[in-house]
Amino acid sequence: MEKVMRLASEKGVVIFTKSSCCLCYAVNILFQELGIRPMVHEIDQDPEGRDMEKALMRLGCTAPVPAVFIGGKLMGSTNEIMSLHLSGSLTQLLKPYHQSLS
Amino acid sequence: MNSPSAQFVSSRRMSVYDPIHQINMWGEGFKSNGNLSASLPLIDEADLKFDSSQSEDASHGILGTSHKYDQEANRPIDKIQRRLAQNREAARKSRLRKKAYVQQLESSRLKLMQLEQELERTRQQGMYMGGGLDSNNMCFAGPVNSGITAFEMEYGHWVDEQNRQISEMRNALNAHIGDIELRILVEGMMNHYAEIYRMKSAAAKADVFYVMSGMWKTTAERFFLWIGGFRPSELLKILGPMIEPLTEQQRLDIDNLGQSCQQAEDALSQGMDKLRQTLADSVAAGQFIEGTYIPQMASAMEKLDALVSFVNQADHLRQETLQQMSRILTIRQSARCLLALGEYFQRLRALSSLWSNRPREPA
């Protein structure tokens, strides 16, 4: 759990994924379309991956991956991100972390 | 006379089953119906041998025999007896033939009933074919998928209810009913859409390819298919002009919603492309050894599970779009929007019908 929280705060936007997960890939694409380069942690490539997966579930994530943290706070999985985006809230949340594509 | 031939003649006279008679009758029966039952006495070799050995014995014996035979057969009472015996035999044969024929009819009838049942079952499944093509290029229905059959039946009811709600909304708007009553109708329609997404989610678990391909939809609807349904951004573009007049804020909000939809759709589409690629790679990596695929196919099966989550995400996007629209618009605008949406799909379905029933050029 500590590892998850530590990694989640390392950068503004952090996504926990699995290398084989195409839905995680889609969420990553969305962030890049919005001009964000999130930090991606592939938990299936991590030796403590199983524990991290359990920790994410305990934090209330409906699916362990993709798990999106913004500003160190868990936003949710794909469903939540999509809803946030359509309501316009996601862009607001991402403002401080927006990287200019120069 | 005690010659063997005379004995032979008398025994022949007595017995109905003499070889010559046998040959004639059996020949007749055999010609008319090949399905004679086994109980029919057949000529065996012993009888034939008996005949030929008779003829070999002594020619004058044969002559003597036939001479005797004719003499005796010319007696009227024998003629009648023989005729009666022949009739009895013919009747017996006829009964056997009839029995065989009736048995054939019965089994054909049974087979017909089975085929009709199967046809009914396939018809009820609609276009759903669980199997694929066999080596003769014939489409065959696989094992019945009850989840899909249930979905198709429920979908029929869903469309009926949808049509009813559309008419009700049209009448309500024309009658200029108040906002409170209108809200009830709007919420009813929104809940009805939520219902179809619930149904689709269950159907996706039963057969994700069925849902992905929009198999329950009409052909024109399927033309616009995107991950098992309509593309939200496209729909917003169509509906936008139909709900004028809008305030500037509303116009801006709808534009932003459209853009967000587009981005979300692009992300999901790219995810789908990646899924297709990895699935293709998995299938390519699987090897064919003596009729079975080695475990590489297990990873392909996992990919198919991922497909279910994509379908669910696409439906979630559709539902979110509808809900966002209802937040941006007033109640009356929402009502008009939902009416326009419903009527659009009705027209699309009607187009499918028109198209499939169009008069074709003679070949």
Tab-separated table of C-alpha atoms in Angstrom:
chain	number	residue	atom	x	y	z
A	1	MET	CA	0.000	0.000	0.000
A	2	GLU	CA	2.792	2.379	0.914
A	3	LYS	CA	4.456	1.712	-2.399
A	4	VAL	CA	1.253	2.548	-4.223
A	5	MET	CA	0.752	5.812	-2.325
A	6	ARG	CA	4.401	6.742	-2.720
A	7	LEU	CA	4.374	6.144	-6.458
A	8	ALA	CA	1.021	7.908	-6.775
A	9	SER	CA	2.468	11.118	-5.380
A	10	GLU	CA	5.627	11.052	-7.457
A	11	LYS	CA	3.998	12.935	-10.283
A	12	GLY	CA	0.870	14.984	-10.944
A	13	VAL	CA	-0.790	12.311	-13.023
A	14	VAL	CA	-0.027	8.662	-12.266
A	15	ILE	CA	-1.652	5.645	-13.884
A	16	PHE	CA	-1.245	2.062	-12.686
A	17	THR	CA	-1.625	-0.337	-15.586
A	18	LYS	CA	-0.866	-3.842	-16.768
A	19	SER	CA	1.232	-4.301	-19.886
A	20	SER	CA	-1.399	-6.489	-21.571
A	21	CYS	CA	-4.336	-4.182	-20.737
A	22	CYS	CA	-5.663	-2.381	-23.784
A	23	LEU	CA	-8.150	-0.326	-21.799
A	24	CYS	CA	-5.191	1.082	-19.837
A	25	TYR	CA	-3.613	1.915	-23.157
A	26	ALA	CA	-6.802	3.771	-24.173
A	27	VAL	CA	-6.803	5.853	-20.973
A	28	ASN	CA	-3.159	6.728	-21.530
A	29	ILE	CA	-3.994	7.839	-25.089
A	30	LEU	CA	-6.751	10.076	-23.739
A	31	PHE	CA	-4.378	11.841	-21.379
A	32	GLN	CA	-1.888	12.358	-24.158
A	33	GLU	CA	-4.630	13.824	-26.349
A	34	LEU	CA	-5.225	16.272	-23.511
A	35	GLY	CA	-1.562	17.223	-23.480
A	36	ILE	CA	-0.609	15.245	-20.394
A	37	ARG	CA	2.258	12.798	-20.112
A	38	PRO	CA	1.278	10.670	-17.117
A	39	MET	CA	3.646	8.442	-15.171
A	40	VAL	CA	2.755	4.856	-15.975
A	41	HIS	CA	3.486	1.958	-13.598
A	42	GLU	CA	2.943	-1.510	-15.018
A	43	ILE	CA	2.119	-3.531	-11.925
A	44	ASP	CA	2.425	-6.850	-13.749
A	45	GLN	CA	6.078	-5.999	-14.365
A	46	ASP	CA	6.596	-5.141	-10.685
A	47	PRO	CA	7.728	-7.870	-8.269
A	48	GLU	CA	5.256	-6.548	-5.688
A	49	GLY	CA	2.557	-6.316	-8.336
A	50	ARG	CA	0.085	-8.614	-6.612
A	51	ASP	CA	0.190	-6.635	-3.376
A	52	MET	CA	-0.195	-3.410	-5.314
A	53	GLU	CA	-3.236	-4.823	-7.072
A	54	LYS	CA	-4.805	-5.707	-3.713
A	55	ALA	CA	-4.010	-2.237	-2.361
A	56	LEU	CA	-5.690	-0.567	-5.332
A	57	MET	CA	-8.810	-2.678	-4.861
A	58	ARG	CA	-8.865	-1.760	-1.181
A	59	LEU	CA	-8.700	1.915	-2.073
A	60	GLY	CA	-12.004	1.477	-3.806
A	61	CYS	CA	-11.026	0.980	-7.424
A	62	THR	CA	-13.697	-0.974	-9.297
A	63	ALA	CA	-11.055	-2.538	-11.520
A	64	PRO	CA	-7.439	-2.675	-10.319
A	65	VAL	CA	-6.256	-1.279	-13.631
A	66	PRO	CA	-6.256	1.320	-14.953
A	67	ALA	CA	-6.061	3.230	-11.664
A	68	VAL	CA	-5.675	6.971	-12.151
A	69	PHE	CA	-4.258	9.311	-9.519
A	70	ILE	CA	-4.306	13.063	-10.000
A	71	GLY	CA	-2.383	15.109	-7.483
A	72	GLY	CA	-1.818	11.992	-5.393
A	73	LYS	CA	-5.545	11.386	-5.090
A	74	LEU	CA	-7.306	8.331	-6.558
A	75	MET	CA	-9.737	9.433	-9.280
A	76	GLY	CA	-10.913	5.966	-10.222
A	77	SER	CA	-10.816	3.678	-13.230
A	78	THR	CA	-11.920	4.099	-16.857
A	79	ASN	CA	-15.585	4.735	-16.006
A	80	GLU	CA	-14.801	7.558	-13.629
A	81	ILE	CA	-12.265	9.164	-15.960
A	82	MET	CA	-14.720	9.107	-18.867
A	83	SER	CA	-17.478	10.638	-16.776
A	84	LEU	CA	-15.123	13.335	-15.509
A	85	HIS	CA	-14.055	14.117	-19.027
A	86	LEU	CA	-17.543	14.427	-20.466
A	87	SER	CA	-18.625	16.690	-17.649
A	88	GLY	CA	-15.641	18.922	-18.342
A	89	SER	CA	-14.184	18.353	-14.884
A	90	LEU	CA	-11.164	16.394	-16.050
A	91	THR	CA	-9.672	19.264	-18.022
A	92	GLN	CA	-10.074	21.476	-14.934
A	93	LEU	CA	-8.321	18.948	-12.701
A	94	LEU	CA	-5.481	18.578	-15.169
A	95	LYS	CA	-4.799	22.304	-15.549
A	96	PRO	CA	-1.923	22.491	-13.049
A	97	TYR	CA	-0.217	19.502	-14.654
A	98	HIS	CA	-0.631	20.521	-18.229
A	99	GLN	CA	2.615	20.159	-20.118
A	100	SER	CA	3.100	22.467	-23.026
A	101	LEU	CA	3.982	20.387	-26.053
A	102	SER	CA	6.990	22.373	-27.140
B	1	MET	CA	-45.839	-94.697	-58.671
B	2	ASN	CA	-43.039	-94.621	-56.293
B	3	SER	CA	-40.519	-92.772	-58.344
B	4	PRO	CA	-38.950	-89.871	-56.558
B	5	SER	CA	-40.424	-87.594	-59.148
B	6	ALA	CA	-43.965	-88.604	-58.303
B	7	GLN	CA	-43.296	-88.057	-54.659
B	8	PHE	CA	-41.884	-84.780	-55.525
B	9	VAL	CA	-44.999	-83.819	-57.436
B	10	SER	CA	-47.336	-84.660	-54.616
B	11	SER	CA	-45.305	-82.736	-52.111
B	12	ARG	CA	-45.249	-79.884	-54.516
B	13	ARG	CA	-48.948	-79.940	-54.871
B	14	MET	CA	-49.448	-79.884	-51.147
B	15	SER	CA	-47.096	-77.135	-50.240
B	16	VAL	CA	-47.685	-73.527	-51.059
B	17	TYR	CA	-44.055	-72.761	-50.823
B	18	ASP	CA	-42.897	-74.568	-53.882
B	19	PRO	CA	-39.793	-73.116	-55.472
B	20	ILE	CA	-41.290	-72.048	-58.799
B	21	HIS	CA	-44.064	-70.140	-57.106
B	22	GLN	CA	-41.557	-68.609	-54.761
B	23	ILE	CA	-39.432	-67.277	-57.555
B	24	ASN	CA	-42.380	-65.597	-59.277
B	25	MET	CA	-43.860	-63.959	-56.225
B	26	TRP	CA	-40.568	-62.907	-54.771
B	27	GLY	CA	-39.682	-61.363	-58.091
B	28	GLU	CA	-42.924	-59.365	-58.128
B	29	GLY	CA	-42.541	-58.202	-54.573
B	30	PHE	CA	-38.964	-57.263	-55.120
B	31	LYS	CA	-39.762	-55.143	-58.149
B	32	SER	CA	-42.561	-53.144	-56.560
B	33	ASN	CA	-41.029	-52.377	-53.201
B	34	GLY	CA	-37.441	-52.808	-52.188
B	35	ASN	CA	-38.255	-52.525	-48.502
B	36	LEU	CA	-39.851	-55.870	-47.908
B	37	SER	CA	-39.606	-57.036	-44.365
B	38	ALA	CA	-37.300	-59.855	-43.449
B	39	SER	CA	-40.190	-62.131	-42.534
B	40	LEU	CA	-40.782	-62.748	-46.202
B	41	PRO	CA	-39.730	-66.270	-46.997
B	42	LEU	CA	-36.840	-66.070	-49.341
B	43	ILE	CA	-35.658	-68.665	-51.733
B	44	ASP	CA	-32.564	-70.291	-50.486
B	45	GLU	CA	-30.021	-72.276	-52.330
B	46	ALA	CA	-31.392	-75.585	-51.074
B	47	ASP	CA	-34.593	-75.068	-53.034
B	48	LEU	CA	-32.749	-74.153	-56.176
B	49	LYS	CA	-30.380	-77.075	-55.839
B	50	PHE	CA	-33.327	-79.338	-55.414
B	51	ASP	CA	-34.721	-78.045	-58.671
B	52	SER	CA	-31.552	-78.408	-60.675
B	53	SER	CA	-30.776	-81.834	-59.225
B	54	GLN	CA	-34.220	-82.880	-60.297
B	55	SER	CA	-33.579	-81.813	-63.846
B	56	GLU	CA	-30.174	-83.513	-63.895
B	57	ASP	CA	-31.466	-86.811	-62.648
B	58	ALA	CA	-33.092	-88.102	-65.761
B	59	SER	CA	-34.653	-86.148	-68.490
B	60	HIS	CA	-37.442	-88.632	-68.914
B	61	GLY	CA	-37.934	-88.264	-65.155
B	62	ILE	CA	-38.498	-84.574	-65.625
B	63	LEU	CA	-40.788	-85.145	-68.514
B	64	GLY	CA	-42.578	-87.656	-66.503
B	65	THR	CA	-42.811	-85.192	-63.659
B	66	SER	CA	-44.173	-82.378	-65.684
B	67	HIS	CA	-46.543	-84.697	-67.447
B	68	LYS	CA	-47.823	-85.848	-64.117
B	69	TYR	CA	-47.990	-82.308	-62.879
B	70	ASP	CA	-49.979	-81.091	-65.823
B	71	GLN	CA	-52.373	-83.955	-65.564
B	72	GLU	CA	-53.013	-83.284	-61.958
B	73	ALA	CA	-53.049	-79.508	-62.269
B	74	ASN	CA	-55.632	-79.671	-65.002
B	75	ARG	CA	-58.177	-80.965	-62.538
B	76	PRO	CA	-60.524	-78.050	-61.805
B	77	ILE	CA	-60.350	-78.446	-58.024
B	78	ASP	CA	-56.572	-78.155	-58.135
B	79	LYS	CA	-56.777	-75.139	-60.309
B	80	ILE	CA	-59.020	-73.425	-57.816
B	81	GLN	CA	-56.835	-74.494	-54.908
B	82	ARG	CA	-53.790	-73.177	-56.621
B	83	ARG	CA	-55.523	-69.932	-57.478
B	84	LEU	CA	-56.621	-69.482	-53.861
B	85	ALA	CA	-53.120	-70.195	-52.627
B	86	GLN	CA	-51.751	-67.645	-55.044
B	87	ASN	CA	-54.266	-65.095	-53.874
B	88	ARG	CA	-53.436	-65.727	-50.241
B	89	GLU	CA	-49.785	-65.301	-50.981
B	90	ALA	CA	-50.359	-62.133	-52.967
B	91	ALA	CA	-52.499	-60.707	-50.190
B	92	ARG	CA	-49.848	-61.558	-47.633
B	93	LYS	CA	-47.170	-59.904	-49.696
B	94	SER	CA	-49.367	-56.870	-50.192
B	95	ARG	CA	-49.937	-56.550	-46.452
B	96	LEU	CA	-46.210	-56.743	-45.836
B	97	ARG	CA	-45.522	-54.096	-48.442
B	98	LYS	CA	-48.158	-51.857	-46.907
B	99	LYS	CA	-46.648	-52.333	-43.451
B	100	ALA	CA	-43.220	-51.402	-44.739
B	101	TYR	CA	-44.621	-48.317	-46.471
B	102	VAL	CA	-46.436	-47.156	-43.360
B	103	GLN	CA	-43.261	-47.611	-41.323
B	104	GLN	CA	-41.421	-45.438	-43.829
B	105	LEU	CA	-44.131	-42.761	-43.554
B	106	GLU	CA	-43.974	-42.792	-39.775
B	107	SER	CA	-40.215	-42.276	-39.638
B	108	SER	CA	-40.404	-39.522	-42.247
B	109	ARG	CA	-43.101	-37.806	-40.223
B	110	LEU	CA	-40.933	-37.946	-37.126
B	111	LYS	CA	-38.012	-36.496	-39.001
B	112	LEU	CA	-40.202	-33.715	-40.375
B	113	MET	CA	-41.364	-32.799	-36.884
B	114	GLN	CA	-37.773	-32.626	-35.686
B	115	LEU	CA	-36.783	-30.412	-38.613
B	116	GLU	CA	-39.720	-28.083	-37.993
B	117	GLN	CA	-38.766	-27.745	-34.348
B	118	GLU	CA	-35.212	-26.940	-35.277
B	119	LEU	CA	-36.371	-24.392	-37.825
B	120	GLU	CA	-38.584	-22.688	-35.257
B	121	ARG	CA	-35.731	-22.541	-32.834
B	122	THR	CA	-33.394	-21.053	-35.415
B	123	ARG	CA	-36.029	-18.516	-36.476
B	124	GLN	CA	-36.508	-17.424	-32.881
B	125	GLN	CA	-32.825	-16.861	-32.561
B	126	GLY	CA	-33.132	-14.335	-35.329
B	127	MET	CA	-29.955	-13.952	-37.258
B	128	TYR	CA	-27.883	-15.483	-34.540
B	129	MET	CA	-25.778	-18.387	-35.733
B	130	GLY	CA	-23.720	-19.883	-32.960
B	131	GLY	CA	-21.591	-21.929	-35.274
B	132	GLY	CA	-19.781	-20.999	-38.417
B	133	LEU	CA	-19.156	-22.497	-41.808
B	134	ASP	CA	-18.370	-26.134	-42.210
B	135	SER	CA	-16.369	-27.594	-45.020
B	136	ASN	CA	-19.345	-27.569	-47.367
B	137	ASN	CA	-19.770	-23.843	-46.800
B	138	MET	CA	-23.090	-24.368	-45.076
B	139	CYS	CA	-24.042	-22.111	-42.203
B	140	PHE	CA	-25.054	-24.150	-39.211
B	141	ALA	CA	-26.573	-23.031	-35.941
B	142	GLY	CA	-24.363	-23.900	-33.008
B	143	PRO	CA	-25.654	-24.744	-29.536
B	144	VAL	CA	-28.454	-22.373	-28.555
B	145	ASN	CA	-27.086	-19.401	-26.554
B	146	SER	CA	-29.902	-18.735	-24.123
B	147	GLY	CA	-28.390	-15.393	-23.107
B	148	ILE	CA	-28.590	-14.140	-26.655
B	149	THR	CA	-32.018	-15.654	-27.312
B	150	ALA	CA	-33.283	-13.914	-24.185
B	151	PHE	CA	-31.688	-10.647	-25.288
B	152	GLU	CA	-33.336	-10.775	-28.719
B	153	MET	CA	-36.748	-11.360	-27.206
B	154	GLU	CA	-36.260	-8.544	-24.718
B	155	TYR	CA	-34.995	-6.252	-27.460
B	156	GLY	CA	-38.227	-6.763	-29.390
B	157	HIS	CA	-40.173	-5.625	-26.333
B	158	TRP	CA	-37.727	-2.754	-25.815
B	159	VAL	CA	-38.348	-1.398	-29.316
B	160	ASP	CA	-42.118	-1.647	-28.854
B	161	GLU	CA	-41.909	0.329	-25.624
B	162	GLN	CA	-39.542	2.817	-27.275
B	163	ASN	CA	-42.038	3.430	-30.087
B	164	ARG	CA	-44.817	3.896	-27.562
B	165	GLN	CA	-42.764	6.413	-25.587
B	166	ILE	CA	-41.880	8.324	-28.755
B	167	SER	CA	-45.547	8.676	-29.715
B	168	GLU	CA	-46.417	9.718	-26.192
B	169	MET	CA	-43.669	12.367	-26.182
B	170	ARG	CA	-44.746	13.710	-29.569
B	171	ASN	CA	-48.331	14.051	-28.424
B	172	ALA	CA	-47.261	15.639	-25.145
B	173	LEU	CA	-45.101	18.276	-26.846
B	174	ASN	CA	-47.823	19.056	-29.372
B	175	ALA	CA	-50.327	19.399	-26.555
B	176	HIS	CA	-47.945	21.781	-24.754
B	177	ILE	CA	-48.138	19.946	-21.445
B	178	GLY	CA	-46.439	21.464	-18.378
B	179	ASP	CA	-42.825	20.965	-17.319
B	180	ILE	CA	-43.669	18.696	-14.407
B	181	GLU	CA	-45.471	16.148	-16.572
B	182	LEU	CA	-42.801	16.516	-19.243
B	183	ARG	CA	-40.083	15.718	-16.722
B	184	ILE	CA	-41.807	12.417	-15.974
B	185	LEU	CA	-41.758	11.523	-19.662
B	186	VAL	CA	-38.119	12.578	-20.039
B	187	GLU	CA	-37.042	10.512	-17.044
B	188	GLY	CA	-39.032	7.583	-18.414
B	189	MET	CA	-37.153	7.726	-21.700
B	190	MET	CA	-33.784	8.096	-19.991
B	191	ASN	CA	-34.517	5.078	-17.803
B	192	HIS	CA	-35.521	3.160	-20.897
B	193	TYR	CA	-32.105	3.828	-22.440
B	194	ALA	CA	-30.451	2.730	-19.206
B	195	GLU	CA	-32.406	-0.501	-19.600
B	196	ILE	CA	-30.966	-1.303	-23.043
B	197	TYR	CA	-27.446	-0.771	-21.756
B	198	ARG	CA	-28.085	-3.148	-18.882
B	199	MET	CA	-29.415	-5.717	-21.375
B	200	LYS	CA	-26.390	-5.243	-23.629
B	201	SER	CA	-24.015	-5.723	-20.732
B	202	ALA	CA	-25.599	-9.079	-19.931
B	203	ALA	CA	-25.612	-10.054	-23.610
B	204	ALA	CA	-21.923	-9.125	-23.919
B	205	LYS	CA	-21.120	-11.684	-21.225
B	206	ALA	CA	-23.083	-14.277	-23.192
B	207	ASP	CA	-21.488	-13.457	-26.547
B	208	VAL	CA	-19.308	-10.382	-26.923
B	209	PHE	CA	-18.900	-10.770	-30.680
B	210	TYR	CA	-22.661	-10.702	-31.086
B	211	VAL	CA	-22.855	-7.373	-29.256
B	212	MET	CA	-19.759	-5.929	-30.961
B	213	SER	CA	-21.265	-6.619	-34.381
B	214	GLY	CA	-24.651	-5.178	-33.456
B	215	MET	CA	-26.340	-8.333	-34.698
B	216	TRP	CA	-29.745	-7.382	-33.289
B	217	LYS	CA	-29.826	-4.103	-35.219
B	218	THR	CA	-31.152	-3.422	-38.707
B	219	THR	CA	-28.687	-3.152	-41.587
B	220	ALA	CA	-28.794	0.632	-41.845
B	221	GLU	CA	-28.169	0.986	-38.107
B	222	ARG	CA	-25.220	-1.374	-38.397
B	223	PHE	CA	-23.687	0.827	-41.065
B	224	PHE	CA	-23.051	3.454	-38.393
B	225	LEU	CA	-21.790	0.937	-35.853
B	226	TRP	CA	-19.019	1.851	-33.441
B	227	ILE	CA	-18.131	-0.726	-30.763
B	228	GLY	CA	-21.596	-2.228	-30.632
B	229	GLY	CA	-23.718	0.940	-30.950
B	230	PHE	CA	-23.991	4.515	-32.119
B	231	ARG	CA	-21.108	6.996	-31.962
B	232	PRO	CA	-22.060	9.692	-29.400
B	233	SER	CA	-20.198	12.566	-31.103
B	234	GLU	CA	-21.924	11.870	-34.418
B	235	LEU	CA	-25.284	11.855	-32.739
B	236	LEU	CA	-24.587	15.203	-31.057
B	237	LYS	CA	-23.828	16.712	-34.459
B	238	ILE	CA	-27.163	15.462	-35.797
B	239	LEU	CA	-29.260	16.421	-32.787
B	240	GLY	CA	-27.711	19.860	-32.200
B	241	PRO	CA	-29.643	21.732	-34.919
B	242	MET	CA	-32.900	20.057	-33.847
B	243	ILE	CA	-32.986	21.618	-30.405
B	244	GLU	CA	-32.609	25.264	-31.355
B	245	PRO	CA	-32.954	27.814	-29.997
B	246	LEU	CA	-30.045	27.520	-27.564
B	247	THR	CA	-28.383	30.043	-25.313
B	248	GLU	CA	-24.744	30.894	-25.934
B	249	GLN	CA	-23.697	29.010	-22.808
B	250	GLN	CA	-25.632	25.975	-23.959
B	251	ARG	CA	-24.061	26.161	-27.395
B	252	LEU	CA	-20.604	26.307	-25.815
B	253	ASP	CA	-21.370	23.459	-23.425
B	254	ILE	CA	-22.635	21.276	-26.240
B	255	ASP	CA	-19.538	22.028	-28.314
B	256	ASN	CA	-17.301	21.071	-25.382
B	257	LEU	CA	-19.324	17.927	-24.805
B	258	GLY	CA	-18.920	17.026	-28.463
B	259	GLN	CA	-15.196	17.559	-28.303
B	260	SER	CA	-14.822	15.488	-25.118
B	261	CYS	CA	-16.859	12.726	-26.747
B	262	GLN	CA	-14.640	12.788	-29.779
B	263	GLN	CA	-11.495	12.497	-27.642
B	264	ALA	CA	-12.903	9.685	-25.533
B	265	GLU	CA	-14.019	7.846	-28.674
B	266	ASP	CA	-10.573	8.224	-30.244
B	267	ALA	CA	-8.916	6.853	-27.120
B	268	LEU	CA	-11.256	3.854	-27.034
B	269	SER	CA	-10.831	3.280	-30.783
B	270	GLN	CA	-7.064	3.211	-30.417
B	271	GLY	CA	-7.383	0.840	-27.506
B	272	MET	CA	-9.547	-1.386	-29.713
B	273	ASP	CA	-6.936	-1.281	-32.484
B	274	LYS	CA	-4.297	-2.393	-30.000
B	275	LEU	CA	-6.583	-5.181	-28.811
B	276	ARG	CA	-7.113	-6.361	-32.381
B	277	GLN	CA	-3.377	-6.356	-32.968
B	278	THR	CA	-2.565	-8.333	-29.836
B	279	LEU	CA	-5.407	-10.767	-30.561
B	280	ALA	CA	-4.098	-11.298	-34.086
B	281	ASP	CA	-0.624	-11.860	-32.674
B	282	SER	CA	-1.971	-14.368	-30.142
B	283	VAL	CA	-3.804	-16.319	-32.813
B	284	ALA	CA	-0.770	-16.221	-35.092
B	285	ALA	CA	1.438	-17.491	-32.286
B	286	GLY	CA	-0.866	-20.424	-31.577
B	287	GLN	CA	0.268	-23.575	-33.306
B	288	PHE	CA	-1.894	-26.230	-34.854
B	289	ILE	CA	-0.811	-29.638	-33.654
B	290	GLU	CA	-2.924	-32.646	-34.561
B	291	GLY	CA	-6.224	-30.882	-34.458
B	292	THR	CA	-5.785	-28.942	-31.235
B	293	TYR	CA	-4.282	-25.558	-30.497
B	294	ILE	CA	-1.501	-25.499	-27.936
B	295	PRO	CA	-1.934	-23.151	-24.957
B	296	GLN	CA	-0.984	-19.947	-26.807
B	297	MET	CA	-4.713	-19.714	-27.467
B	298	ALA	CA	-5.313	-19.200	-23.744
B	299	SER	CA	-3.927	-15.675	-24.061
B	300	ALA	CA	-6.216	-15.101	-27.043
B	301	MET	CA	-9.154	-16.099	-24.850
B	302	GLU	CA	-8.082	-13.535	-22.239
B	303	LYS	CA	-8.093	-10.850	-24.910
B	304	LEU	CA	-11.688	-11.687	-25.689
B	305	ASP	CA	-12.552	-10.964	-22.061
B	306	ALA	CA	-11.009	-7.523	-22.527
B	307	LEU	CA	-13.424	-7.021	-25.418
B	308	VAL	CA	-16.329	-7.164	-22.975
B	309	SER	CA	-14.914	-4.237	-21.011
B	310	PHE	CA	-14.541	-2.204	-24.207
B	311	VAL	CA	-18.171	-2.782	-25.107
B	312	ASN	CA	-19.170	-1.745	-21.591
B	313	GLN	CA	-17.028	1.398	-21.826
B	314	ALA	CA	-18.564	2.382	-25.155
B	315	ASP	CA	-22.070	1.969	-23.713
B	316	HIS	CA	-21.028	3.947	-20.638
B	317	LEU	CA	-19.907	6.743	-22.952
B	318	ARG	CA	-23.287	6.722	-24.722
B	319	GLN	CA	-25.163	6.896	-21.478
B	320	GLU	CA	-22.945	9.656	-20.087
B	321	THR	CA	-23.491	11.704	-23.245
B	322	LEU	CA	-27.266	11.455	-22.849
B	323	GLN	CA	-27.036	12.411	-19.200
B	324	GLN	CA	-24.757	15.372	-19.876
B	325	MET	CA	-27.183	16.614	-22.538
B	326	SER	CA	-30.063	16.457	-20.082
B	327	ARG	CA	-28.002	18.552	-17.633
B	328	ILE	CA	-27.157	21.185	-20.238
B	329	LEU	CA	-30.683	21.473	-21.648
B	330	THR	CA	-33.962	22.623	-20.146
B	331	ILE	CA	-36.689	20.075	-19.636
B	332	ARG	CA	-38.517	21.065	-22.767
B	333	GLN	CA	-35.312	21.000	-24.790
B	334	SER	CA	-34.446	17.584	-23.363
B	335	ALA	CA	-37.865	16.340	-24.349
B	336	ARG	CA	-37.397	17.580	-27.908
B	337	CYS	CA	-33.901	16.117	-27.995
B	338	LEU	CA	-35.067	12.675	-26.883
B	339	LEU	CA	-37.962	12.788	-29.350
B	340	ALA	CA	-35.573	13.696	-32.165
B	341	LEU	CA	-33.213	10.887	-31.121
B	342	GLY	CA	-35.991	8.323	-31.050
B	343	GLU	CA	-37.419	9.431	-34.377
B	344	TYR	CA	-33.967	9.349	-35.978
B	345	PHE	CA	-33.572	5.671	-35.129
B	346	GLN	CA	-37.113	4.928	-36.217
B	347	ARG	CA	-36.316	6.438	-39.608
B	348	LEU	CA	-33.057	4.517	-39.793
B	349	ARG	CA	-34.935	1.279	-39.148
B	350	ALA	CA	-37.550	2.238	-41.726
B	351	LEU	CA	-34.751	2.881	-44.223
B	352	SER	CA	-33.494	-0.655	-43.625
B	353	SER	CA	-36.949	-2.032	-44.379
B	354	LEU	CA	-37.337	0.052	-47.499
B	355	TRP	CA	-33.943	-1.007	-48.702
B	356	SER	CA	-34.486	-4.716	-48.173
B	357	ASN	CA	-37.911	-4.568	-49.829
B	358	ARG	CA	-36.898	-2.473	-52.796
B	359	PRO	CA	-37.874	-3.855	-56.238
B	360	ARG	CA	-34.850	-5.449	-57.776
B	361	GLU	CA	-33.839	-5.663	-61.423
B	362	PRO	CA	-34.617	-9.115	-62.842
B	363	ALA	CA	-31.388	-11.106	-63.131
